[in-house]
Coordinates of C-alpha atoms in Angstrom, one line a residue:
X1 CA 0.0 0.0 0.0
X2 CA 3.0 2.2 -0.2
X3 CA 4.2 1.0 -3.6
X4 CA 4.1 4.5 -5.1
X5 CA 2.5 7.9 -4.9
X6 CA -1.2 7.9 -4.7
X7 CA -3.0 11.2 -5.3
X8 CA -0.7 14.2 -5.0
X9 CA 2.7 13.3 -3.7
X10 CA 4.0 15.5 -1.0
X11 CA 7.3 17.3 -1.3
X12 CA 9.8 17.4 1.5
X13 CA 11.3 20.4 3.3
X14 CA 13.3 18.1 5.7
X15 CA 16.6 16.5 4.8
X16 CA 16.0 12.7 4.8
X17 CA 18.0 10.6 7.3
X18 CA 20.0 7.7 6.0
X19 CA 22.1 5.0 7.6
X20 CA 25.3 7.1 7.2
X21 CA 24.0 10.3 8.8
X22 CA 24.5 10.9 12.5
X23 CA 20.8 11.8 13.1
X24 CA 20.0 8.2 13.6
X25 CA 21.9 7.6 16.8
X26 CA 21.2 3.9 17.4
X27 CA 20.5 0.9 15.3
X28 CA 19.2 -2.4 16.6
X29 CA 18.0 -5.8 15.6
X30 CA 14.9 -6.5 17.6
X31 CA 13.5 -10.0 18.2
X32 CA 9.7 -10.6 18.1
X33 CA 7.9 -13.0 20.3
X34 CA 7.7 -15.5 17.4
X35 CA 11.5 -15.2 16.8
X36 CA 11.6 -12.8 13.7
X37 CA 14.5 -10.4 13.5
X38 CA 13.3 -6.8 13.0
X39 CA 15.6 -4.0 11.7
X40 CA 15.0 -0.8 13.8
X41 CA 16.5 2.6 14.2
X42 CA 16.2 5.2 16.9
X43 CA 16.5 9.0 16.7
X44 CA 16.4 10.8 20.1
X45 CA 14.8 13.9 18.6
X46 CA 15.2 17.3 20.1
X47 CA 15.2 16.1 23.8
X48 CA 12.2 15.7 26.0
X49 CA 10.6 18.9 27.4
X50 CA 8.7 16.7 30.0
X51 CA 11.6 14.7 31.4
X52 CA 11.3 11.1 32.5
X53 CA 12.2 10.0 28.9
X54 CA 9.4 12.0 27.4
X55 CA 7.6 11.1 24.2
X56 CA 8.6 8.5 21.6
X57 CA 6.8 8.1 18.3
X58 CA 7.0 4.6 16.8
X59 CA 6.4 4.9 13.0
X60 CA 4.7 1.8 11.3
X61 CA 5.2 2.1 7.5
X62 CA 2.9 0.9 4.8
X63 CA 3.1 -2.3 2.7
X64 CA 6.2 -2.4 0.5
X65 CA 7.9 0.3 2.7
X66 CA 10.9 -0.1 5.0
X67 CA 12.8 2.1 7.4
X68 CA 15.3 3.2 4.8
X69 CA 12.8 4.3 2.1
X70 CA 12.9 8.0 1.4
X71 CA 9.2 8.6 2.1
X72 CA 9.5 6.9 5.5
X73 CA 12.7 8.8 6.4
X74 CA 11.0 12.1 5.4
X75 CA 8.1 11.6 7.8
X76 CA 10.5 10.4 10.5
X77 CA 12.5 13.5 10.0
X78 CA 9.5 15.7 10.6
X79 CA 8.5 13.7 13.7
X80 CA 12.0 14.0 15.1
X81 CA 11.7 17.7 15.3
X82 CA 9.1 17.2 18.1
X83 CA 9.9 13.9 19.7
X84 CA 12.1 10.8 19.7
X85 CA 11.3 8.5 16.8
X86 CA 11.7 4.8 16.3
X87 CA 11.4 3.4 12.8
X88 CA 11.5 -0.2 11.9
X89 CA 11.0 -2.5 8.9
X90 CA 8.1 -4.9 9.2
X91 CA 8.8 -8.6 8.6
X92 CA 9.4 -9.4 5.0
X93 CA 10.5 -5.8 4.3
X94 CA 13.9 -4.3 4.0
X95 CA 16.6 -5.9 6.3
X96 CA 14.1 -7.6 8.6
X97 CA 13.6 -11.3 8.5
X98 CA 10.5 -13.4 7.8
X99 CA 7.7 -12.9 5.4
X100 CA 4.9 -10.3 5.3
X101 CA 1.5 -11.4 6.6
X102 CA 0.0 -8.1 5.4
X103 CA -1.2 -6.9 8.8
X104 CA -1.6 -10.1 10.9
X105 CA 1.6 -11.1 12.7
X106 CA 3.1 -7.6 12.1
X107 CA 1.5 -6.7 15.5
X108 CA 4.4 -8.6 17.1
X109 CA 6.9 -6.5 15.1
X110 CA 5.3 -3.3 16.4
X111 CA 5.2 -4.7 20.0
X112 CA 8.9 -5.3 19.8
X113 CA 9.5 -1.7 18.7
X114 CA 7.3 -0.3 21.5
X115 CA 9.1 -2.4 24.0
X116 CA 12.4 -1.0 22.7
X117 CA 11.1 2.5 23.2
X118 CA 10.2 1.7 26.8
X119 CA 13.6 0.2 27.4
X120 CA 15.2 3.4 26.2
X121 CA 13.4 5.2 29.0
X122 CA 10.4 6.8 27.2
X123 CA 7.5 7.2 29.5
X124 CA 4.9 7.9 26.7
X125 CA 4.9 6.0 23.5
X126 CA 2.6 6.9 20.6
X127 CA 2.2 4.6 17.6
X128 CA 1.6 6.2 14.2
X129 CA 0.8 3.8 11.3
X130 CA 0.3 4.4 7.6
X131 CA -2.0 2.2 5.4
X132 CA -1.1 -1.4 6.4
X133 CA 0.8 0.1 9.3
X134 CA -2.4 1.9 10.3
X135 CA -4.2 -1.4 10.5
X136 CA -1.4 -2.8 12.6
X137 CA -1.4 0.1 15.1
X138 CA -5.1 -0.3 15.6
X139 CA -4.9 -4.0 16.2
X140 CA -1.9 -3.5 18.5
X141 CA -3.8 -0.9 20.5
X142 CA -6.5 -3.4 21.1
X143 CA -4.3 -6.3 22.1
X144 CA -1.6 -4.5 24.2
X145 CA -3.3 -2.6 27.0
X146 CA -2.7 -2.2 30.7
X147 CA 0.8 -1.8 32.2
X148 CA 2.7 -4.1 29.8
X149 CA 5.9 -2.9 28.3
X150 CA 4.4 -3.2 24.8
X151 CA 1.4 -1.0 25.6
X152 CA 0.8 2.2 23.6
X153 CA -0.4 5.5 25.2
X154 CA -2.0 6.9 22.0
X155 CA -2.6 5.8 18.5
X156 CA -2.6 7.5 15.1
X157 CA -3.9 5.6 12.0
X158 CA -3.3 7.3 8.7
X159 CA -4.9 6.0 5.5
X160 CA -5.9 2.8 7.3
X161 CA -8.5 0.3 6.1
X162 CA -11.4 -0.4 8.4
X163 CA -12.2 -3.9 7.2
X164 CA -10.4 -6.8 5.6
X165 CA -10.7 -8.1 2.0
X166 CA -11.8 -4.7 0.6
X167 CA -11.6 -4.8 -3.2
X168 CA -13.7 -1.8 -4.1
X169 CA -11.0 0.2 -5.8
X170 CA -8.6 -0.7 -8.6
X171 CA -5.4 -0.3 -6.5
X172 CA -6.8 -2.7 -3.9
X173 CA -7.7 -5.3 -6.6
X174 CA -4.1 -5.0 -7.8
X175 CA -2.8 -5.4 -4.2
X176 CA -4.9 -8.5 -3.7
X177 CA -3.4 -10.0 -6.9
X178 CA 0.1 -9.4 -5.6
X179 CA -0.6 -10.9 -2.2
X180 CA -2.8 -13.9 -3.2
X181 CA -1.3 -15.1 -6.5
X182 CA 2.1 -16.9 -6.9
X183 CA 3.0 -14.7 -9.8
X184 CA 2.0 -11.7 -7.8
X185 CA 4.2 -12.7 -4.9
X186 CA 7.2 -13.0 -7.3
X187 CA 6.4 -9.4 -8.4
X188 CA 6.3 -8.4 -4.7
X189 CA 9.6 -10.0 -4.0
X190 CA 11.6 -8.8 -6.9
X191 CA 9.7 -5.7 -8.1
X192 CA 8.5 -4.3 -4.7
X193 CA 11.3 -5.8 -2.5
X194 CA 8.7 -7.4 -0.2
X195 CA 8.7 -11.0 0.7
X196 CA 5.1 -12.2 1.1
X197 CA 3.9 -15.2 3.1
X198 CA 2.2 -17.7 0.7
X199 CA -0.5 -18.9 3.1
X200 CA -3.9 -17.4 3.8
X201 CA -4.8 -16.1 7.3
X202 CA -5.8 -18.9 9.7
X203 CA -7.5 -17.8 11.8
X204 CA -8.6 -14.4 10.3
X205 CA -7.3 -11.7 12.7
X206 CA -9.6 -9.2 14.3
X207 CA -10.2 -6.4 11.8
X208 CA -9.3 -2.7 12.5
X209 CA -12.9 -1.6 13.0
X210 CA -13.4 -4.6 15.4
X211 CA -10.3 -3.6 17.3
X212 CA -11.1 0.0 18.0
X213 CA -13.9 -0.7 20.5
X214 CA -11.3 -2.5 22.7
X215 CA -9.2 0.6 23.1
X216 CA -10.9 1.8 26.2
X217 CA -9.6 5.3 27.0
X218 CA -6.6 5.2 24.8
X219 CA -6.6 8.4 22.6
X220 CA -7.1 7.7 18.9
X221 CA -6.5 10.0 15.9
X222 CA -7.8 8.9 12.5
X223 CA -6.3 10.7 9.5
X224 CA -7.4 10.1 5.9
X225 CA -7.3 11.8 2.5
X226 CA -10.4 12.7 0.6
X227 CA -8.7 11.6 -2.6
X228 CA -7.3 8.3 -1.3
X229 CA -7.5 5.9 -4.2
X230 CA -7.2 2.8 -2.0
X231 CA -9.8 3.3 0.7
X232 CA -12.7 5.8 0.4
X233 CA -13.7 8.0 3.3
X234 CA -16.3 5.5 4.7
X235 CA -13.3 3.6 6.2
X236 CA -12.0 6.4 8.5
X237 CA -15.5 7.3 9.4
X238 CA -16.2 3.7 10.5
X239 CA -13.0 3.7 12.6
X240 CA -13.7 7.0 14.3
X241 CA -17.4 6.0 15.1
X242 CA -16.2 2.7 16.6
X243 CA -14.1 4.4 19.3
X244 CA -15.7 3.9 22.8
X245 CA -14.3 7.2 24.2
X246 CA -14.5 9.0 20.9
X247 CA -11.8 9.7 18.3
X248 CA -10.5 12.7 16.5
X249 CA -11.1 12.4 12.7
X250 CA -9.0 14.5 10.3
X251 CA -10.3 14.3 6.7
X252 CA -7.5 16.0 4.7
X253 CA -8.9 17.7 1.6
X254 CA -7.2 16.6 -1.6
X255 CA -4.7 14.2 0.1
X256 CA -4.0 10.8 -1.5
X257 CA -2.7 7.7 0.2
X258 CA -0.3 7.2 3.1
X259 CA 3.3 8.5 3.5
X260 CA 3.8 9.5 -0.1
X261 CA 0.8 11.9 0.0
X262 CA 1.3 13.1 3.6
X263 CA 2.8 16.6 3.6
X264 CA 5.4 17.8 6.0
X265 CA 2.8 20.1 7.4
X266 CA 0.4 17.2 8.1
X267 CA 3.3 15.2 9.6
X268 CA 4.1 18.1 11.9
X269 CA 0.5 18.3 13.1
X270 CA 0.4 14.6 13.8
X271 CA 3.7 15.0 15.8
X272 CA 2.1 17.9 17.7
X273 CA -0.9 15.8 18.5
X274 CA 1.3 13.0 19.8
X275 CA 3.2 15.3 22.1
X276 CA 0.0 17.0 23.3
X277 CA -1.3 13.5 24.2
X278 CA 1.7 13.3 26.6
X279 CA 0.8 16.7 28.1
X280 CA -2.8 15.7 28.6
X281 CA -1.7 12.4 30.3
X282 CA 0.6 14.1 32.7
X283 CA -2.0 16.7 33.6
X284 CA -4.6 14.0 34.5

């Protein structure tokens, strides 16, 4: 779902971070609960105004992305102006091991990244997911609650689907061909640099819209473009309506899909929301 620009592609005003630049202060190989090696990077950001480790944003990329992709690094660079940032490559992507399950076992990858943020001393962790990553942060928010180290304190889902098996748009029909057909998976591996698991889900995981009611009081922000060619605006509206404590819904006029279409200005607003969620939590 991040295979290329969708709608109007955003231009960057932030110098991307690469492996050779000093802005990424730490690299790590994380290990998930099912034993998959996950490539991850940590940028400490500008320093925490709140002390006690402050805010960390964990960025969950879309399908066919990885932590080194320019569009992921651009968004991470904007977030790093406000908070510490952890980026990582989902299984089957980039330098991580395993095969993509397109939103199922990726919850374990995100949990490992959140646990790493906690181990680095961050008291408030916000997960921000794009497209497939948006579905993952929603499912993770439902399954990791309470005082566990993998819990999230606030969730942002950008360009996320509400339900599984959606084929109502041409881009999603193409995506299903890539994921479900042997020839499509070859295209995914060599054309899109994504290794896709060959088996169907068994059992089918809880869908994003079924996950949101389990959030409890966890703050949720749903962001979606009005020109998203993958998922129409009924998806974000369903997600926001399902939140038991209410959710903020930002429908971005003219925006396309996921990281490619998210402007630096929008990324900055998302980072500001994430840091404001920390301020609200400490005030309560």
